[in-house]
Short mmCIF file of C-alpha atoms in Angstrom, two decimals:
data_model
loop_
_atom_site.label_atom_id
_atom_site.label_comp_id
_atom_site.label_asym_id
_atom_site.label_seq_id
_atom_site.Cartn_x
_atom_site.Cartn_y
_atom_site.Cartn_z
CA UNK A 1 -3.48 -2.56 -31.52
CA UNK A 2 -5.57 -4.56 -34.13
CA UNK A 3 -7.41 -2.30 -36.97
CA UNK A 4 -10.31 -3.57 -38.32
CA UNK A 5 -11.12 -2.79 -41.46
CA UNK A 6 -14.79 -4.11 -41.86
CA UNK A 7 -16.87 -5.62 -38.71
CA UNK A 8 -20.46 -7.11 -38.86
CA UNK A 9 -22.58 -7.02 -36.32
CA UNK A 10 -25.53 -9.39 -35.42
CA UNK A 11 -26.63 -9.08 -39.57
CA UNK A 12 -29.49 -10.83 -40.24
CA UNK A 13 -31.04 -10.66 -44.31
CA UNK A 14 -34.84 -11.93 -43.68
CA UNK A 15 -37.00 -12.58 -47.04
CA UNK A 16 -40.35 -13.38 -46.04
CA UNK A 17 -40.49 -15.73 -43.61
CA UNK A 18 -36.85 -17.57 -44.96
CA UNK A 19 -33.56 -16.16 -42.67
CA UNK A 20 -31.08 -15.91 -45.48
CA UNK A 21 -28.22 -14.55 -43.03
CA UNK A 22 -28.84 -15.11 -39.48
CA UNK A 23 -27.02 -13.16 -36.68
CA UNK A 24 -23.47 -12.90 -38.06
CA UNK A 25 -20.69 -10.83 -36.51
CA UNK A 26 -17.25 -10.95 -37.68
CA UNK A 27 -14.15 -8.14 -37.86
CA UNK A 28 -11.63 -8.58 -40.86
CA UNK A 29 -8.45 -6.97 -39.74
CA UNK A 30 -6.21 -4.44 -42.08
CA UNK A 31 -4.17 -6.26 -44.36
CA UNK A 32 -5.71 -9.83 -44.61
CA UNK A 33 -7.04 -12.27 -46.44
CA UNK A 34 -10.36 -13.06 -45.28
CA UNK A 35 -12.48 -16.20 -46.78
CA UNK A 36 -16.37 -16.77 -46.72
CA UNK A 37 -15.83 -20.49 -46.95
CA UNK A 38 -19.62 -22.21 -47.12
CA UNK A 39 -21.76 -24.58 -49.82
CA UNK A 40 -24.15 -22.95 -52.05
CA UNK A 41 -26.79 -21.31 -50.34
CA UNK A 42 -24.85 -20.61 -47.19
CA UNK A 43 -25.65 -16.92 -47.20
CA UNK A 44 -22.12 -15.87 -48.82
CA UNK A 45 -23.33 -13.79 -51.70
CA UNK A 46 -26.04 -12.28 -49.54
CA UNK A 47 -23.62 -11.50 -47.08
CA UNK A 48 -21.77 -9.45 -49.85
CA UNK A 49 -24.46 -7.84 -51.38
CA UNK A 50 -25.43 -6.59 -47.59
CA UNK A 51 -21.92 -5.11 -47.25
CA UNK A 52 -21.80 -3.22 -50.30
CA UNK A 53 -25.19 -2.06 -50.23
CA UNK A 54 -27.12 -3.93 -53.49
CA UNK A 55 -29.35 -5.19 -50.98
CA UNK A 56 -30.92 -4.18 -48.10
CA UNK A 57 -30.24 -5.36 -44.63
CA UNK A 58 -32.83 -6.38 -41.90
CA UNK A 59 -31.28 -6.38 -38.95
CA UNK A 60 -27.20 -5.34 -37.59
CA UNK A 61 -24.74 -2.89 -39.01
CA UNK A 62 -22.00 -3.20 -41.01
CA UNK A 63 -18.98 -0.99 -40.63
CA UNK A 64 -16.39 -0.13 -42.90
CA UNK A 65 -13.42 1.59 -41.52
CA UNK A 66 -15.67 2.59 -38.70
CA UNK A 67 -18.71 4.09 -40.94
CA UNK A 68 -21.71 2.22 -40.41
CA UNK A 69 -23.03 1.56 -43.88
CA UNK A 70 -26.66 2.11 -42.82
CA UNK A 71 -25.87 5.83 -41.60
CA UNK A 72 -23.43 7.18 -44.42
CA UNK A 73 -23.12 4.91 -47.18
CA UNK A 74 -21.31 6.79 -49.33
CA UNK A 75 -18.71 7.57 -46.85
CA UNK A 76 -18.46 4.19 -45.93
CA UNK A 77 -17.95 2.93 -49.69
CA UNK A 78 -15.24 5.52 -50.79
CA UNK A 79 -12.72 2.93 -49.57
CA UNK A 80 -14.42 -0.33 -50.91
CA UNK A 81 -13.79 -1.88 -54.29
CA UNK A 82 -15.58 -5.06 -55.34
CA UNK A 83 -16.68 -7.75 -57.89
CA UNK A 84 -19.80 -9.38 -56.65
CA UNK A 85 -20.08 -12.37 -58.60
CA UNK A 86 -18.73 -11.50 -62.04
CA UNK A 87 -16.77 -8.54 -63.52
CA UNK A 88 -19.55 -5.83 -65.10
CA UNK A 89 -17.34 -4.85 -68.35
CA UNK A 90 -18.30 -3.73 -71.97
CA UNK A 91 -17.23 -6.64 -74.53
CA UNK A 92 -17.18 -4.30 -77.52
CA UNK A 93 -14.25 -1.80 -75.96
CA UNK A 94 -10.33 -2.37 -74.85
CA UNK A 95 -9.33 -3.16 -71.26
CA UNK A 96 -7.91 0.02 -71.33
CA UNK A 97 -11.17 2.14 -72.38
CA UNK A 98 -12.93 0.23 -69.66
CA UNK A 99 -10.61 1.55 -67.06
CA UNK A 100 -10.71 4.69 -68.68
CA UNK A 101 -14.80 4.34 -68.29
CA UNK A 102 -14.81 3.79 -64.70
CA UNK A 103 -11.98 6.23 -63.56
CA UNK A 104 -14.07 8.82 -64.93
CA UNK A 105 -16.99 8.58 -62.37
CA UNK A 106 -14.03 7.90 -59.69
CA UNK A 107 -12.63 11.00 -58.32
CA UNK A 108 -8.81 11.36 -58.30
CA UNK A 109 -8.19 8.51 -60.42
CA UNK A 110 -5.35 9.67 -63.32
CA UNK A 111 -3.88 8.10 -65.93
CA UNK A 112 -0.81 7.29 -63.89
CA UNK A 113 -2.92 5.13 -61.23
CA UNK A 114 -4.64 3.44 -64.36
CA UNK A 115 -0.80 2.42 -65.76
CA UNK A 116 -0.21 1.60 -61.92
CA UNK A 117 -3.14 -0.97 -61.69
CA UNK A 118 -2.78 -2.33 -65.42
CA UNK A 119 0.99 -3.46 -64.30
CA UNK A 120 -0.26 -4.82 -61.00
CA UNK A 121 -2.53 -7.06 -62.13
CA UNK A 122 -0.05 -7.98 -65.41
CA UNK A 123 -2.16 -6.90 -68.41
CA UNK A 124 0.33 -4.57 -70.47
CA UNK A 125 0.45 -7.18 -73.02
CA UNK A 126 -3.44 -6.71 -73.38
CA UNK A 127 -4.79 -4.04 -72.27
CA UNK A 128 -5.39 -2.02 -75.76
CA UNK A 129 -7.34 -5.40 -77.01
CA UNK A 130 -10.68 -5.75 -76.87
CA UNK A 131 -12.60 -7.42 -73.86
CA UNK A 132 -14.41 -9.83 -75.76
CA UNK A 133 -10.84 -11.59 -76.87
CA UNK A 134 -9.84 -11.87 -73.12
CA UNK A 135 -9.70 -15.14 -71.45
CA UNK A 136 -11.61 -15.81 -68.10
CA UNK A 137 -8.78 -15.08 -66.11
CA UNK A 138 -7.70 -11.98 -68.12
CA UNK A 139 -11.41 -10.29 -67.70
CA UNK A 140 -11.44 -11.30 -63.91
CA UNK A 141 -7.45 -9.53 -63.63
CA UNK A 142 -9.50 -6.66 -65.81
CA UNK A 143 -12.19 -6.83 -63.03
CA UNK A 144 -9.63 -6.72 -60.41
CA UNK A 145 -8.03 -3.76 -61.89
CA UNK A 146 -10.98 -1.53 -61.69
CA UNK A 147 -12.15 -2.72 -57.99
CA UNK A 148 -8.77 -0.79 -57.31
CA UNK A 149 -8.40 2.13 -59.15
CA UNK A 150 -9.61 4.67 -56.75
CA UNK A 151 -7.10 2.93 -53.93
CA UNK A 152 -9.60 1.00 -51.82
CA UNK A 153 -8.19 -0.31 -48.23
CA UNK A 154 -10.99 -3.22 -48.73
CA UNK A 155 -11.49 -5.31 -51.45
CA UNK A 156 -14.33 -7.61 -51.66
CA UNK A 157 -14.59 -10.41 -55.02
CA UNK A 158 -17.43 -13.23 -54.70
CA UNK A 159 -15.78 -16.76 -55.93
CA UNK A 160 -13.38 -14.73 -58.06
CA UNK A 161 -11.69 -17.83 -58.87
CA UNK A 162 -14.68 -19.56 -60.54
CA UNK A 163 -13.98 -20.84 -63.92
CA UNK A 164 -10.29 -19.53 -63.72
CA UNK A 165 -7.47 -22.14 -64.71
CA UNK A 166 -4.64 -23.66 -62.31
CA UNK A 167 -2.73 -20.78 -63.95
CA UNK A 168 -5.45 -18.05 -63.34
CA UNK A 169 -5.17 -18.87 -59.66
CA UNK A 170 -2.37 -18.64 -59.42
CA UNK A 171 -1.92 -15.35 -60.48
CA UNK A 172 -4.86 -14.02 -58.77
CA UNK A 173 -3.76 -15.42 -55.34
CA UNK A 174 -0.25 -14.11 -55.65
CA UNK A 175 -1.91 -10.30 -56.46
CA UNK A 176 -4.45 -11.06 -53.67
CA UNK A 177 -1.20 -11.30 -51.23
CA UNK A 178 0.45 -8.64 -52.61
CA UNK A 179 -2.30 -6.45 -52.20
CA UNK A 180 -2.50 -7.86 -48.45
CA UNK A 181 0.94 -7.12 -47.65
CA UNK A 182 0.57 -3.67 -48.46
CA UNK A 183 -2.20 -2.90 -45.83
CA UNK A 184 -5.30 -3.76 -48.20
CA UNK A 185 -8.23 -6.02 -46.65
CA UNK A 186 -9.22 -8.61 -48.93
CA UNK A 187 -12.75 -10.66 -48.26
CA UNK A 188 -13.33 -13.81 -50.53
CA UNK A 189 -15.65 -16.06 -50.91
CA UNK A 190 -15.81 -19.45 -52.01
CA UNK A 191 -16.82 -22.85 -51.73
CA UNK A 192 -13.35 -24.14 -53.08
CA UNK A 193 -11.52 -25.78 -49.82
CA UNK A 194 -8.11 -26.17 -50.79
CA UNK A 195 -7.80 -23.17 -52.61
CA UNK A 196 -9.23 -20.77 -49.67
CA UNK A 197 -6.73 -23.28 -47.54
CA UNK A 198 -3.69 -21.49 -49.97
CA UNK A 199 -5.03 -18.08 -50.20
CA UNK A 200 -6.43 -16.67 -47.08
CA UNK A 201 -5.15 -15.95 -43.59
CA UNK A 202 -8.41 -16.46 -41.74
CA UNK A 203 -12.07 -17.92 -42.94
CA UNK A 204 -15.65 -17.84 -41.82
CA UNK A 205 -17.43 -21.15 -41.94
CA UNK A 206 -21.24 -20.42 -42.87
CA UNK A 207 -23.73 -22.74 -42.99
CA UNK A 208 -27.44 -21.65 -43.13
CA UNK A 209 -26.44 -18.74 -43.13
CA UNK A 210 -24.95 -18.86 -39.15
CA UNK A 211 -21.28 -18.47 -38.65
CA UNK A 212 -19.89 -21.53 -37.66
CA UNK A 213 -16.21 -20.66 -36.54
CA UNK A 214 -13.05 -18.86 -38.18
CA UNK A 215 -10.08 -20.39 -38.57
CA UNK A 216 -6.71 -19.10 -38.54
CA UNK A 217 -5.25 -21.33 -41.86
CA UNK A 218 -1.62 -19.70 -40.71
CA UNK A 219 -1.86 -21.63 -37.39
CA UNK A 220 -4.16 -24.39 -37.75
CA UNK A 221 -2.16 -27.03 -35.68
CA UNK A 222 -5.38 -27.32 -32.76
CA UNK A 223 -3.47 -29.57 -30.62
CA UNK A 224 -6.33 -31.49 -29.80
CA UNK A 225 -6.68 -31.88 -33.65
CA UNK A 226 -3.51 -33.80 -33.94
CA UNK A 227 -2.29 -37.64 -34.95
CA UNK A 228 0.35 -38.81 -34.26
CA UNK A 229 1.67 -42.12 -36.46
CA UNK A 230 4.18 -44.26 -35.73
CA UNK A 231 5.76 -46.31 -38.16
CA UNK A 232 6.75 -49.74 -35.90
CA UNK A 233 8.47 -52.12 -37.42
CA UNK A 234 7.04 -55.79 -35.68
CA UNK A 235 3.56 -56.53 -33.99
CA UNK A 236 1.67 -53.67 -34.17
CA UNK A 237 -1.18 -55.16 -32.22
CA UNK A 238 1.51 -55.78 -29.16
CA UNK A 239 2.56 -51.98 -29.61
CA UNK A 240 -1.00 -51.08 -29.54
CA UNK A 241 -1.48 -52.88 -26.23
CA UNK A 242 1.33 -51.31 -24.78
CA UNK A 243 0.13 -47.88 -25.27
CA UNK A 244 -3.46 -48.95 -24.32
CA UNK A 245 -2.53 -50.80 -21.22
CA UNK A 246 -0.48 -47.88 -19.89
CA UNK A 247 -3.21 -45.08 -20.63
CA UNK A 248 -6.41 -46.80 -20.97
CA UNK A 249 -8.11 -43.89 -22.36
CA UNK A 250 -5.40 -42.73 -25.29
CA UNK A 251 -7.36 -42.44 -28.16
CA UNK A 252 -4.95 -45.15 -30.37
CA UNK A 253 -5.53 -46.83 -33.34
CA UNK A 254 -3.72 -49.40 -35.89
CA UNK A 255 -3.55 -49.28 -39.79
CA UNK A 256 -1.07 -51.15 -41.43
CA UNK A 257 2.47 -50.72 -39.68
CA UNK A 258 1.45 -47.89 -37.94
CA UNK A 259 -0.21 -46.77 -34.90
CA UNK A 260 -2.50 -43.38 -35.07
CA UNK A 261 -2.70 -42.25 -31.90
CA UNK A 262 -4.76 -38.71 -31.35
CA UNK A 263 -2.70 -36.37 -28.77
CA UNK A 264 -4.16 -32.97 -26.74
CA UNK A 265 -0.27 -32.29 -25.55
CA UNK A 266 2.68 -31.84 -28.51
CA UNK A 267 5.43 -32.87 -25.82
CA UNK A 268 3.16 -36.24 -25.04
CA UNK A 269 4.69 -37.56 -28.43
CA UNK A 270 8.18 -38.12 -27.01
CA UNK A 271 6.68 -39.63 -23.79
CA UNK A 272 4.78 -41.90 -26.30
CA UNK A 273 8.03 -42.78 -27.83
CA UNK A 274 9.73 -43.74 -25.12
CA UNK A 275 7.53 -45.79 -23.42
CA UNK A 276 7.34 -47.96 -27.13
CA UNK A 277 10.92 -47.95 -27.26
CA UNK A 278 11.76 -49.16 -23.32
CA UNK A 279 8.62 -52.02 -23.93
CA UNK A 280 10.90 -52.84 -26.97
CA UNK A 281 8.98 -52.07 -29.74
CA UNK A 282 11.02 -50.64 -32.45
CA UNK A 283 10.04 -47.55 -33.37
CA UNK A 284 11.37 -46.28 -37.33
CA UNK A 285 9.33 -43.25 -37.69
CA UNK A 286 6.98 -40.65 -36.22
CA UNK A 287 4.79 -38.17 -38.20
CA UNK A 288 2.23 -35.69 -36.85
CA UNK A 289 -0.93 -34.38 -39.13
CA UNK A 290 -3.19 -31.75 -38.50
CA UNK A 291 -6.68 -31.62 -40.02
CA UNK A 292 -6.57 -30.04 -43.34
CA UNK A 293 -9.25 -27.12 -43.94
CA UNK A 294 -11.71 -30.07 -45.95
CA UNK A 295 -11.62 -31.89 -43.43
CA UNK A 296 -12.37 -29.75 -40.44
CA UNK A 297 -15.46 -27.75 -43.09
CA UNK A 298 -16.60 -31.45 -43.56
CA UNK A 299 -16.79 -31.99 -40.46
CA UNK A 300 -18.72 -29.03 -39.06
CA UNK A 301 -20.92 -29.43 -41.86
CA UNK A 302 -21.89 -32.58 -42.74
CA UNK A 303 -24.84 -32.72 -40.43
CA UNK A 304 -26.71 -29.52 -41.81
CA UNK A 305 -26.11 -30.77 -45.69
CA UNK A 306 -26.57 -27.91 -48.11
CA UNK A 307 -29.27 -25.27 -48.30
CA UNK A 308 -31.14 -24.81 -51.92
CA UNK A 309 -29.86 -21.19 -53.11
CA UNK A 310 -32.24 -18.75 -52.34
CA UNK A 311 -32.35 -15.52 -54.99
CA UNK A 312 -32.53 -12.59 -53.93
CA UNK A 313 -33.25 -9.57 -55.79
CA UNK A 314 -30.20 -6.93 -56.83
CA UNK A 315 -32.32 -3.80 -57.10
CA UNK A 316 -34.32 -4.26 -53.37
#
């Protein structure tokens, strides 16, 4: 059986008379990667800020491990930890005072969890310097580091990776999985395609603030998202007519030397194949694509264009 870790339910965020977030459910399961993939002013942030209780929601629930966050929030947040948008931190002291700061108001958290965390995010090397030395990525690992002291089964970081280098990334995306494959929930957001693409198992498309679908990126192969191109070597008009003539309504199409034919059935390629090959059109290669993440949020999106950001205040 599936655990969930966090499920919304029909939330709604209303300002005025402007729907931020409109209606959206959703269940992130244990031990995931979970993207809010959406442009700017999608609802994302608001989303967020709904979950973890620095705003006010309208309308739905939100439950975390099972605790509705309207009824017993504190219960509900003993196993979150989360950056929304940047890492709060004080410039003037080390990383390790920091931690030190925040495990204080955390109950249970000792000095052996604090060594635990500094190693887990790699920050040994720095963590007696001060903050204001630290890179972007360092502060964010820093940030990282205290979202998990108290041993949170759900983590939560808005665009964590904005600003961060290829190698800052990196390294956040391989502790993001690590942290997955030991039974923690991780919820991103971001409006960076490729890299949600890399680091997340499943993602929300929002636009105007309405869920659009979720993707599983570990199986994205839709079949009736897939081309098929052969490579023919000779008239690839005649090939094109072969294919046509036998199935009038294949969806097939020429560039180049190759024909791009679109396919609802995997095993129809070899069918394809042969019937090329006994026509006598030499076939030298076959490749199938799927549509990449950009291309299916492109897609879905293109018609609603992006929303002007809305702000919202922290302390409602």
């Amino acid at each position: 059986m599936t655990t969930h870790t966090l499920e919304l339910k029909n939330l709604t965020k209303k300002i005025k008379s402007k729907t931020i977030v409109d209606d959206l459910s959703f269940s992130v399961r244990e031990g995931e990667i979970f993207g809010l993939l959406g442009p700017n002013g999608a609802g994302k942030t608001t989303t967020i800020r709904m979950i973890v209780g620095l705003i006010s929601i309208t309308d739905g629930d939100v439950f975390i491990n099972g605790t509705n966050v309207r009824e017993n929030y504190e219960k509900a947040m003993e196993q979150v930890g989360a950056i929304v948008e940047n890492p709060q931190l004080y410039d003037f002291m080390s990383g390790y005072k920091n931690l030190m700061q925040y495990a204080r108001i955390m109950p249970g958290v000792t000095k052996e969890r604090i060594d635990e965390v500094i190693k887990l995010v790699d920050l040994e090397y720095a963590i007696h310097d001060k903050v204001k030395t630290y890179s972007l990525g360092m502060r964010q690992r820093l940030g990282v580091a205290q979202a998990l002291l108290h041993k949170p089964n759900v983590l939560i970081l808005d665009e964590p990776t904005n600003g961060l280098d290829p190698q800052g990334i990196y390294d956040l995306r391989n502790y993001l999985r690590l942290l997955a494959n030991n039974g923690t929930s991780v919820i991103v957001s971001s409006h960076m395609l490729a890299e949600m693409q890399m680091m997340c198992d499943r993602v929300a498309i929002i636009q105007h603030g309405k869920l659009v679908r979720i993707d599983e990126i570990t199986n994205q192969e839709d079949e009736a998202d897939v081309k098929v191109h052969f490579q023919i070597e000779g008239d690839v008009h005649q090939a094109k007519k072969v294919l046509s003539d036998m199935n009038p309504e294949l969806d097939v199409s020429e560039s180049g030397n190759e024909l791009i034919v679109q396919v609802s059935d995997l095993k129809s390629i070899a069918e394809l194949n042969k019937q090329l090959v006994l026509a006598g059109v030499l076939v030298v290669g076959i490749q199938r694509k799927t549509k990449t993440l950009e291309e299916r949020f492109l897609e879905m999106t293109k018609k609603g264009g992006d929303l002007n950001e809305v702000a919202v205040p922290v302390n409602e």
